[in-house]
């Protein structure tokens, strides 16, 4: 929405699809205006980091060091110079931490205007953080856990009255739960109020959602009959998707192979699949089991919950069938076919019972788009299901359809997307009529905000990113020491190029500092257990708080990526970079403070820190050719900058 605001202010009409990396922008495209929000917000991370260190009671020199680390990290700079999310994500993440620390520092001015302001800004900031990318939810979790811990210790304070504690609880629940939830819903209300037209990727939404948008599916549903009747021509799609692409019930004049690769046999009947593109082979005719007619009666006879039907494939005229044969990919389920009567050992079993799931709200009659239905195979009492698994080459890599004995599951829910009454059963005429059905004029149907809001949340939360092989994809284990880079751009005429590549000095120091601070925490714990108190109670509590905020924040933002199976890239690690930069600064600051107990150590810490700063500046300078992309490098220069064998830079071979 922030990028859309900048684009709209600049007159951008959204007429570019960004479908090819490296494509030239038109002269009218507002490149600078759209790059401005992430660039400005990414730049503001530097002073925010400085202020966070100040609020964490580090010295001004340590705060300056942290700001310098952010300023001189090549990856943070590159990621904020493009129309990407991370610059905004890191800004709101840092603003959240800073606001929370400011709020905690005002314990002596409870319930004052500044106290309420910083508490309010904390809730708003972490809502913006998780709204930019859902990884921001971990920032919210860190803040909520620390706030809950603070309140828990308040309960042990006998000087506080019950009324005071209740006020604190209400304030935290209001500004850290109530306000964020309200603000989050408000953002989507604005979003859904503005986005009223169909777009190129709205097919992941349900048919009802798509039909509520101007253009797109609304162009196909305007003027369609409301109630599905015997003789109707329909397309069916799974209503819910827990990941992957939308698809439509499909058949074609090809049969299952006699035997699968694992040696199992099939019925060798006509394939039934779920196809991810709209196609004439997605159309089916709803037939009455006791009639040979496949045209709509006059008047039409609507189908209701519990009615038995047959589904006849519109192009091949074969009926949807299931039987006690294992499905090709999920052998625990039954195979679904279009029945071919050449195999007398497998009689037709093509009766299906229509179950309208949402009949309590939308009625017992089967309605176009609105009705969520299950098709239960009468002979075996199993429900038609899209498994979402891809068939091999013999199935043209379309998605598997089967029936499942577990009826009550989301994968067995379908809805009619396109619908028309059959007026002629002549095949050529029927095909022409089906094709012409896509020319119906548009007008959106109504869907309430809460219905659209709920569906959109479920799609975002349950949606699964497409897995793919990519040259620059990485695993989380490769991130802390930056095993790989990511190529962003290369000049077509020279070796000038831009890569997502961090400053190795900062990344290595930060990773080592996370474990160093953790090791020091364990060391102090063991010492305290033995009765040796190296730190005062106040110093110890502050040391632990920094560990909870920075070390806990680092691992909370990092470890969940090990549980995902989607394709990942280095930019997912950037929130962790912020935490480990702060951890490195906190460790250096702590070592400098405690070193004053020994004569030589303060100077040693100073000199080591100066050495780190010089190495950081040198590393930034050398790799800046891949940050700004303005230098034409020779192949030898590129090879010299390949400090790790796993880094992959690009070289134009010049003839």
XYZ file of C-alpha atoms in Angstrom:
655
model
C 0.000 0.000 0.000
C 2.932 2.354 0.674
C 4.382 1.618 -2.756
C 0.927 2.008 -4.306
C 0.586 5.375 -2.565
C 3.896 6.556 -4.020
C 2.982 5.213 -7.445
C -0.497 6.716 -7.387
C 0.876 10.100 -6.344
C 3.272 9.895 -9.310
C 0.519 9.026 -11.768
C 1.397 5.337 -12.163
C -1.603 3.431 -13.546
C -0.411 -0.075 -12.709
C -0.021 -1.006 -16.374
C 3.286 -2.880 -15.956
C 3.284 -6.519 -14.864
C 6.970 -6.796 -13.788
C 6.951 -10.236 -15.410
C 10.594 -10.294 -16.524
C 13.675 -9.398 -14.489
C 15.906 -6.951 -16.337
C 13.192 -5.554 -18.613
C 13.491 -1.873 -19.453
C 11.097 0.551 -17.759
C 9.127 2.904 -19.961
C 10.160 6.590 -19.754
C 6.896 7.384 -17.973
C 7.431 4.820 -15.216
C 8.163 6.574 -11.852
C 11.226 4.547 -10.860
C 12.608 7.049 -8.369
C 9.260 7.721 -6.702
C 8.605 4.013 -6.161
C 12.116 3.449 -4.841
C 11.791 6.375 -2.460
C 9.726 4.742 0.368
C 12.047 1.739 0.927
C 15.127 3.945 0.460
C 14.035 6.554 3.003
C 12.856 3.960 5.517
C 15.999 1.892 5.028
C 18.107 5.010 5.682
C 16.192 5.765 8.869
C 17.263 2.392 10.277
C 20.685 3.956 10.990
C 19.508 6.634 13.488
C 16.988 4.189 14.948
C 19.751 1.694 15.694
C 21.764 4.485 17.316
C 18.818 5.420 19.542
C 18.109 1.781 20.413
C 21.656 1.442 21.709
C 21.246 4.636 23.738
C 18.030 3.295 25.273
C 19.854 0.052 26.076
C 22.246 2.203 28.170
C 25.252 1.647 25.937
C 27.793 4.412 25.555
C 27.431 6.950 22.752
C 30.530 5.478 21.131
C 28.949 2.018 21.109
C 25.740 3.474 19.641
C 27.821 5.175 16.961
C 29.534 1.854 16.222
C 26.166 0.095 15.772
C 24.937 2.828 13.433
C 28.152 2.545 11.446
C 27.723 -1.230 11.096
C 24.233 -0.721 9.627
C 25.474 2.075 7.386
C 28.369 0.005 6.030
C 26.556 -3.276 5.483
C 26.322 -3.842 1.737
C 23.280 -6.129 1.915
C 21.158 -3.699 3.926
C 22.096 -0.918 1.504
C 21.279 -2.923 -1.633
C 17.965 -4.203 -0.320
C 16.724 -0.703 0.473
C 17.635 0.733 -2.950
C 15.046 -1.282 -4.890
C 11.242 -1.544 -4.826
C 11.422 -4.272 -2.186
C 9.866 -4.873 1.209
C 12.855 -5.337 3.489
C 13.759 -1.642 3.825
C 10.265 -0.929 5.165
C 10.230 -4.124 7.228
C 13.483 -3.258 9.026
C 12.357 0.322 9.636
C 9.132 -0.734 11.357
C 10.968 -3.502 13.236
C 13.523 -1.033 14.625
C 10.799 1.501 15.372
C 8.971 -1.191 17.358
C 12.042 -1.985 19.460
C 12.848 1.685 20.005
C 9.271 2.558 21.001
C 9.125 -0.360 23.421
C 12.414 0.645 25.047
C 11.212 4.256 25.366
C 8.019 2.982 26.971
C 9.973 0.859 29.474
C 12.217 3.797 30.361
C 9.189 5.816 31.520
C 8.280 3.608 34.480
C 8.747 6.660 36.710
C 6.020 8.467 34.700
C 3.338 5.806 34.517
C 0.116 6.745 32.690
C 1.554 10.043 31.508
C 1.030 11.261 27.934
C 4.559 10.203 26.781
C 4.052 6.807 28.460
C 0.814 6.240 26.550
C 2.321 7.616 23.323
C 5.241 5.171 23.252
C 3.013 2.248 24.237
C 0.601 3.188 21.439
C 3.451 3.569 18.925
C 4.819 0.157 19.935
C 1.527 -1.525 19.023
C 1.156 0.412 15.768
C 4.776 -0.278 14.775
C 4.737 -4.028 15.233
C 1.408 -4.167 13.389
C 3.079 -2.410 10.458
C 6.044 -4.781 10.775
C 3.998 -7.961 10.443
C 1.844 -6.303 7.771
C 4.883 -5.742 5.551
C 5.890 -9.396 5.902
C 4.556 -12.048 8.222
C 8.066 -12.673 9.539
C 7.452 -9.434 11.442
C 5.144 -11.358 13.761
C 8.255 -12.529 15.609
C 9.075 -8.914 16.488
C 5.582 -8.619 17.939
C 6.087 -11.850 19.888
C 9.364 -10.552 21.406
C 7.676 -7.327 22.532
C 4.589 -9.091 23.888
C 6.666 -11.645 25.819
C 8.883 -8.976 27.394
C 5.862 -6.844 28.228
C 4.156 -9.856 29.822
C 7.322 -10.575 31.803
C 7.442 -6.972 33.053
C 3.845 -7.229 34.217
C 4.543 -10.561 35.901
C 7.251 -8.936 38.022
C 4.883 -6.069 38.811
C 2.565 -8.600 40.463
C 5.290 -9.328 43.027
C 5.589 -5.641 43.949
C 3.653 -5.291 47.203
C 3.792 -1.505 46.965
C 1.482 -1.577 43.954
C -2.249 -1.576 44.606
C -4.643 -3.947 42.857
C -6.167 -0.985 41.047
C -2.742 0.040 39.730
C -2.101 -3.476 38.419
C -5.521 -3.588 36.746
C -4.801 -0.269 35.027
C -1.465 -1.617 33.758
C -3.135 -4.770 32.464
C -5.893 -2.842 30.701
C -3.372 -0.424 29.159
C -1.236 -3.267 27.798
C -4.203 -5.249 26.493
C -5.642 -2.152 24.860
C -2.517 -0.814 23.174
C -0.649 -4.075 22.474
C -3.662 -6.212 21.484
C -6.761 -4.099 20.854
C -5.168 -1.234 18.917
C -3.018 -3.521 16.693
C -5.990 -5.726 15.811
C -8.142 -2.687 15.008
C -5.375 -1.074 12.956
C -4.718 -4.317 11.077
C -8.395 -4.662 10.140
C -8.525 -0.985 9.156
C -5.607 -1.440 6.740
C -7.423 -4.301 5.018
C -10.640 -2.307 4.917
C -8.780 0.416 3.008
C -7.037 -2.205 0.867
C -10.251 -4.002 -0.110
C -12.073 -0.711 -0.660
C -9.416 0.428 -3.139
C -8.745 -2.900 -4.875
C -12.123 -3.460 -6.514
C -10.911 -4.654 -9.918
C -9.741 -8.101 -10.991
C -6.021 -8.671 -11.427
C -3.724 -11.284 -12.987
C -3.298 -13.315 -9.774
C -6.768 -13.201 -8.228
C -7.511 -16.778 -9.340
C -6.035 -18.076 -6.082
C -9.142 -16.697 -4.381
C -12.484 -18.484 -4.307
C -14.966 -18.038 -7.131
C -17.177 -15.879 -4.917
C -14.274 -13.523 -4.118
C -13.324 -13.221 -7.787
C -16.913 -12.595 -8.827
C -17.057 -9.643 -6.403
C -14.334 -7.827 -8.385
C -14.901 -5.726 -11.472
C -13.811 -7.557 -14.604
C -12.227 -11.023 -14.587
C -14.584 -13.706 -13.352
C -17.384 -11.173 -12.997
C -17.365 -11.012 -16.799
C -18.222 -14.718 -16.880
C -20.761 -14.853 -14.077
C -22.978 -11.929 -15.055
C -26.240 -13.311 -16.407
C -25.532 -16.908 -15.363
C -28.467 -18.906 -13.998
C -28.428 -18.919 -10.203
C -29.589 -22.492 -9.549
C -27.862 -25.536 -11.004
C -30.504 -27.736 -12.649
C -30.602 -31.062 -14.448
C -29.178 -30.300 -17.878
C -26.892 -27.493 -16.650
C -23.391 -27.083 -18.063
C -20.939 -26.274 -15.269
C -17.282 -25.964 -14.359
C -16.239 -27.165 -10.895
C -13.268 -25.995 -8.841
C -12.129 -26.841 -5.318
C -13.394 -24.114 -3.000
C -10.471 -24.156 -0.582
C -6.769 -24.254 -1.367
C -4.162 -24.927 1.277
C -1.405 -24.036 -1.136
C -0.607 -24.463 -4.789
C -2.581 -23.206 -7.758
C -6.359 -23.192 -8.291
C -7.646 -25.811 -10.679
C -10.819 -27.072 -12.347
C -12.296 -30.583 -12.675
C -11.097 -31.771 -16.067
C -11.064 -34.762 -18.383
C -9.685 -35.483 -21.826
C -9.584 -38.337 -24.338
C -6.580 -40.058 -22.759
C -6.604 -43.086 -20.479
C -4.644 -44.068 -17.377
C -1.628 -46.301 -18.157
C -2.147 -50.039 -17.736
C 0.485 -50.061 -15.006
C 2.106 -47.315 -12.959
C 5.831 -47.016 -12.298
C 5.459 -48.891 -8.977
C 3.855 -51.891 -10.729
C 0.258 -51.219 -9.651
C -2.444 -51.675 -12.253
C -5.142 -49.167 -13.176
C -8.583 -49.385 -14.758
C -7.116 -48.063 -18.024
C -10.135 -45.785 -18.293
C -10.358 -42.118 -19.264
C -8.312 -39.778 -17.080
C -9.947 -37.267 -14.753
C -7.667 -34.525 -13.426
C -7.661 -31.035 -11.975
C -6.354 -28.583 -14.575
C -4.781 -25.262 -13.575
C -5.968 -23.451 -16.718
C -9.432 -22.658 -18.003
C -10.170 -25.021 -20.864
C -13.117 -26.305 -22.852
C -12.478 -29.755 -21.353
C -13.391 -28.380 -17.898
C -17.111 -28.339 -18.761
C -19.536 -30.968 -17.441
C -23.252 -31.598 -17.939
C -25.379 -32.402 -14.895
C -27.632 -35.329 -15.876
C -30.614 -36.883 -14.118
C -29.855 -40.585 -13.413
C -33.289 -41.718 -14.616
C -33.345 -39.727 -17.844
C -31.326 -39.801 -21.048
C -31.976 -36.107 -21.604
C -29.071 -33.718 -21.174
C -30.966 -30.499 -21.791
C -32.656 -28.293 -19.230
C -36.356 -28.914 -18.735
C -38.891 -26.138 -19.151
C -39.264 -25.038 -16.431
C -35.796 -25.980 -15.059
C -35.662 -28.432 -12.170
C -33.108 -27.113 -9.609
C -30.921 -29.648 -7.824
C -31.177 -29.707 -4.034
C -29.176 -31.100 -1.137
C -29.292 -34.904 -1.208
C -30.209 -35.283 -4.900
C -28.462 -37.932 -6.991
C -26.814 -36.839 -10.225
C -24.506 -38.006 -12.974
C -21.776 -35.739 -14.366
C -21.187 -36.181 -18.103
C -18.029 -34.740 -19.608
C -19.119 -32.186 -22.190
C -16.617 -32.995 -24.953
C -16.159 -36.785 -24.640
C -19.720 -37.520 -23.377
C -18.458 -39.994 -20.761
C -19.748 -40.029 -17.196
C -17.691 -39.246 -14.076
C -17.011 -42.548 -12.344
C -15.203 -44.035 -9.337
C -14.526 -47.605 -8.226
C -12.413 -49.733 -5.924
C -9.115 -49.141 -7.733
C -6.224 -47.277 -6.130
C -5.641 -43.712 -7.278
C -2.411 -43.163 -9.249
C -0.498 -40.967 -6.751
C -2.395 -41.545 -3.478
C -3.134 -45.298 -3.465
C -5.045 -45.022 -0.170
C -7.722 -43.178 -2.171
C -9.926 -44.411 -5.009
C -9.328 -43.743 -8.675
C -11.697 -41.359 -10.485
C -12.314 -41.842 -14.219
C -14.712 -41.128 -17.012
C -16.307 -44.514 -17.585
C -15.470 -46.475 -20.738
C -17.583 -49.613 -21.088
C -14.985 -51.799 -22.816
C -14.032 -53.469 -19.526
C -16.996 -55.636 -18.455
C -15.298 -56.540 -15.167
C -15.676 -52.915 -14.019
C -19.311 -51.867 -14.250
C -20.332 -48.225 -14.276
C -20.494 -46.671 -10.809
C -21.286 -43.108 -11.739
C -23.938 -41.962 -9.289
C -23.055 -38.985 -7.081
C -24.960 -37.433 -4.194
C -24.902 -33.646 -3.893
C -24.375 -32.387 -0.336
C -24.754 -28.620 0.101
C -22.530 -27.748 3.045
C -23.588 -24.144 3.600
C -27.320 -24.838 3.192
C -28.072 -23.251 6.571
C -27.045 -19.836 5.235
C -27.549 -20.096 1.467
C -30.407 -22.580 1.157
C -30.804 -26.219 0.135
C -30.732 -25.535 -3.616
C -27.426 -25.870 -5.439
C -26.400 -22.326 -6.406
C -23.750 -21.062 -8.790
C -20.627 -19.825 -6.941
C -22.387 -19.467 -3.578
C -23.042 -23.113 -2.711
C -20.190 -25.121 -1.229
C -20.860 -28.745 -2.088
C -19.461 -32.218 -1.706
C -19.966 -34.889 -4.334
C -20.255 -38.231 -2.538
C -19.898 -41.375 -4.635
C -23.021 -43.423 -3.928
C -21.562 -46.923 -4.381
C -18.525 -46.435 -2.124
C -19.547 -43.481 0.093
C -16.347 -41.613 -0.705
C -16.099 -37.911 -1.579
C -14.588 -36.382 -4.706
C -11.300 -34.720 -3.809
C -8.485 -32.701 -5.324
C -5.296 -34.067 -3.747
C -3.082 -31.279 -5.133
C -0.450 -33.833 -6.211
C 1.012 -33.631 -9.694
C 0.635 -36.506 -12.138
C 3.604 -37.751 -14.195
C 4.092 -37.063 -17.890
C 1.368 -39.514 -18.911
C -1.086 -37.253 -17.044
C 0.396 -34.104 -18.671
C 1.574 -32.990 -15.198
C -1.966 -32.048 -14.248
C -3.224 -32.535 -10.682
C -4.649 -35.755 -9.321
C -8.354 -36.282 -8.597
C -9.474 -39.114 -6.322
C -12.188 -40.013 -3.848
C -11.496 -40.202 -0.123
C -13.314 -42.108 2.607
C -12.723 -39.131 4.904
C -15.573 -36.971 3.663
C -15.413 -34.017 6.045
C -12.273 -32.193 4.918
C -11.611 -28.977 3.008
C -10.140 -30.769 -0.014
C -13.542 -32.367 -0.761
C -15.404 -29.028 -1.003
C -16.290 -27.730 -4.489
C -18.265 -24.936 -6.041
C -19.658 -24.186 -9.487
C -17.753 -21.323 -11.069
C -19.258 -21.007 -14.565
C -22.778 -22.135 -15.386
C -25.130 -22.131 -18.333
C -28.210 -24.067 -19.375
C -27.774 -26.702 -22.078
C -30.002 -25.956 -25.046
C -28.467 -28.330 -27.567
C -26.649 -31.639 -27.256
C -25.106 -31.448 -30.693
C -21.396 -31.608 -29.942
C -20.152 -28.948 -32.332
C -22.916 -26.565 -31.384
C -22.378 -27.371 -27.681
C -18.659 -26.618 -27.949
C -19.386 -23.303 -29.648
C -21.917 -22.367 -26.966
C -19.461 -23.232 -24.177
C -16.734 -21.141 -25.785
C -19.114 -18.236 -26.296
C -20.075 -18.316 -22.616
C -16.855 -16.441 -21.855
C -18.209 -13.358 -23.618
C -20.903 -12.546 -21.018
C -20.723 -8.829 -19.971
C -19.395 -8.016 -16.513
C -20.846 -6.707 -13.292
C -19.519 -7.682 -9.871
C -21.561 -9.565 -7.308
C -21.610 -8.431 -3.674
C -19.466 -9.985 -0.955
C -19.235 -8.511 2.535
C -15.987 -7.047 3.871
C -15.753 -9.614 6.666
C -16.171 -12.511 4.228
C -13.417 -11.172 1.979
C -11.196 -10.245 4.938
C -11.487 -13.731 6.463
C -10.798 -15.482 3.183
C -7.783 -13.306 2.454
C -6.279 -14.015 5.886
C -6.734 -17.755 5.422
C -5.142 -17.622 1.970
C -2.120 -15.744 3.313
C -1.709 -17.900 6.409
C -2.354 -21.276 4.790
C -0.954 -20.533 1.360
C 2.177 -22.415 0.488
C 4.888 -20.744 -1.539
C 5.764 -22.567 -4.701
C 8.838 -24.751 -4.361
C 11.346 -24.327 -7.137
C 14.974 -24.868 -7.894
C 16.862 -21.597 -8.143
C 20.512 -20.898 -8.703
C 20.668 -18.439 -5.790
C 18.316 -20.130 -3.334
C 19.866 -20.981 0.021
C 19.215 -22.923 3.195
C 19.054 -21.168 6.598
C 22.224 -22.931 7.732
C 24.109 -21.019 4.996
C 22.983 -17.547 6.093
C 24.980 -16.658 9.251
C 28.336 -16.813 7.433
C 26.932 -15.734 4.050
C 27.815 -18.820 2.019
C 25.999 -17.493 -1.058
C 25.157 -14.205 -2.698
C 22.157 -13.302 -4.887
C 22.594 -11.633 -8.288
C 20.143 -8.725 -8.727
C 21.291 -7.003 -11.917
C 23.973 -7.034 -14.576
C 24.662 -4.534 -17.313
C 24.067 -5.963 -20.788
C 27.134 -4.112 -22.073
C 29.718 -4.568 -19.324
C 30.579 -6.479 -16.174
C 28.901 -3.895 -13.932
C 26.553 -5.798 -11.628
C 24.634 -5.654 -8.345
C 24.469 -8.484 -5.800
C 22.807 -8.999 -2.461
C 25.965 -9.555 -0.464
C 26.567 -8.462 3.102
C 29.716 -7.039 4.630
C 31.613 -10.184 5.712
C 33.268 -8.446 8.685
C 29.898 -7.379 10.102
C 28.163 -10.709 9.414
C 30.942 -12.848 10.869
C 31.404 -10.571 13.876
C 27.644 -10.523 14.490
C 27.272 -14.297 14.310
C 30.214 -14.851 16.640
C 28.865 -12.181 19.001
C 25.473 -13.913 19.281
C 27.180 -17.062 20.486
C 29.756 -15.080 22.483
C 27.070 -13.182 24.389
C 25.205 -16.453 24.987
C 28.375 -18.115 26.260
C 29.072 -15.152 28.555
C 25.526 -15.416 29.912
C 26.071 -19.095 30.739
C 29.435 -18.256 32.306
C 27.853 -15.641 34.592
C 25.044 -18.034 35.490
C 27.509 -20.710 36.539
C 29.526 -18.179 38.526
C 26.427 -16.912 40.301
C 25.407 -20.473 41.047
C 28.749 -20.915 42.820
C 28.240 -17.678 44.779
C 30.463 -15.395 42.697
C 28.576 -12.250 41.698
C 30.611 -10.450 39.058
C 27.768 -8.020 38.327
C 25.534 -6.073 40.638
C 21.838 -6.961 40.705
C 20.991 -4.009 38.448
C 23.799 -4.806 36.001
C 22.832 -8.476 35.943
C 19.153 -7.755 35.271
C 20.105 -5.399 32.462
C 22.530 -7.946 30.985
C 19.782 -10.592 31.005
C 17.258 -8.194 29.478
C 19.621 -7.468 26.565
C 20.064 -11.211 26.069
C 16.291 -11.741 26.028
C 15.722 -8.890 23.567
C 18.659 -9.323 21.196
C 19.717 -12.977 21.437
C 16.129 -14.139 21.882
C 15.019 -11.871 19.026
C 17.768 -13.234 16.786
C 16.889 -16.884 17.261
C 13.153 -16.221 17.144
C 13.568 -14.604 13.718
C 16.035 -17.245 12.507
C 15.091 -20.724 13.707
C 11.515 -20.872 12.240
C 13.003 -20.857 8.723
C 14.319 -24.376 9.382
C 10.696 -25.545 9.551
C 9.659 -24.232 6.135
C 9.985 -26.181 2.909
C 9.565 -23.247 0.515
C 12.360 -21.774 -1.583
C 14.400 -19.327 0.522
C 16.856 -16.569 -0.298
C 19.406 -14.559 1.641
C 17.139 -11.521 2.120
C 15.015 -13.529 4.586
C 17.939 -13.290 7.018
C 18.152 -9.475 7.092
C 16.010 -9.000 10.257
C 18.469 -11.317 12.018
C 21.346 -9.138 10.789
C 19.893 -6.190 12.713
C 19.703 -8.244 15.903
C 23.223 -9.593 15.579
C 24.641 -6.121 14.864
C 23.038 -4.959 18.112
C 24.353 -8.087 19.865
C 27.890 -7.390 18.621
C 27.717 -3.805 19.849
C 26.277 -4.865 23.201
C 29.051 -7.421 23.657
C 31.799 -4.913 22.819
C 30.240 -2.329 25.135
C 29.971 -4.841 27.971
C 33.537 -6.057 27.523
C 34.822 -2.498 27.574
C 32.925 -1.715 30.799
C 34.095 -4.825 32.676
C 37.642 -4.472 31.288
C 38.203 -1.465 33.560
C 38.659 -3.905 36.401
C 41.960 -4.914 34.782
C 44.746 -2.437 33.903
C 45.574 -3.450 30.319
C 42.232 -4.630 28.954
C 40.501 -1.266 28.211
C 43.222 -0.314 25.733
C 43.113 -3.778 24.193
C 39.354 -3.558 23.637
C 39.777 -0.114 22.084
C 42.484 -1.243 19.674
C 40.586 -4.363 18.661
C 37.481 -2.266 18.049
C 39.428 0.198 15.900
C 40.806 -2.756 13.934
C 37.265 -4.068 13.391
C 36.149 -0.626 12.174
C 39.026 -0.391 9.679
C 38.339 -3.904 8.364
C 34.637 -3.045 8.049
C 35.372 0.087 6.021
C 37.837 -1.788 3.789
C 35.392 -4.641 3.179
C 32.568 -2.218 2.354
C 34.781 -0.294 -0.046
C 36.008 -3.385 -1.902
C 32.531 -4.912 -2.288
C 30.803 -1.614 -3.066
C 31.307 -2.320 -6.782
C 28.627 -4.992 -6.326
C 26.487 -2.632 -4.246
C 26.203 0.346 -6.590
C 26.729 -1.460 -9.899
C 28.473 1.466 -11.549
C 31.898 -0.070 -12.188
C 32.876 -2.092 -15.250
C 35.042 -4.844 -13.807
C 37.581 -7.000 -15.573
C 37.282 -10.786 -15.179
C 40.401 -10.754 -13.013
C 38.949 -8.101 -10.692
C 35.788 -10.171 -10.288
C 37.835 -13.279 -9.534
C 39.889 -11.376 -6.940
C 36.686 -10.325 -5.142
C 35.425 -13.895 -4.927
C 36.571 -14.196 -1.305
C 34.609 -17.420 -0.859
C 34.458 -20.226 -3.410
C 30.698 -20.494 -2.916
C 30.099 -16.896 -4.044
C 28.887 -16.674 -7.613
C 29.536 -13.479 -9.563
C 28.803 -12.962 -13.255
C 31.314 -12.438 -16.036
C 30.601 -11.326 -19.603
C 32.901 -13.112 -22.008
C 34.185 -10.426 -24.352
C 35.121 -11.404 -27.875
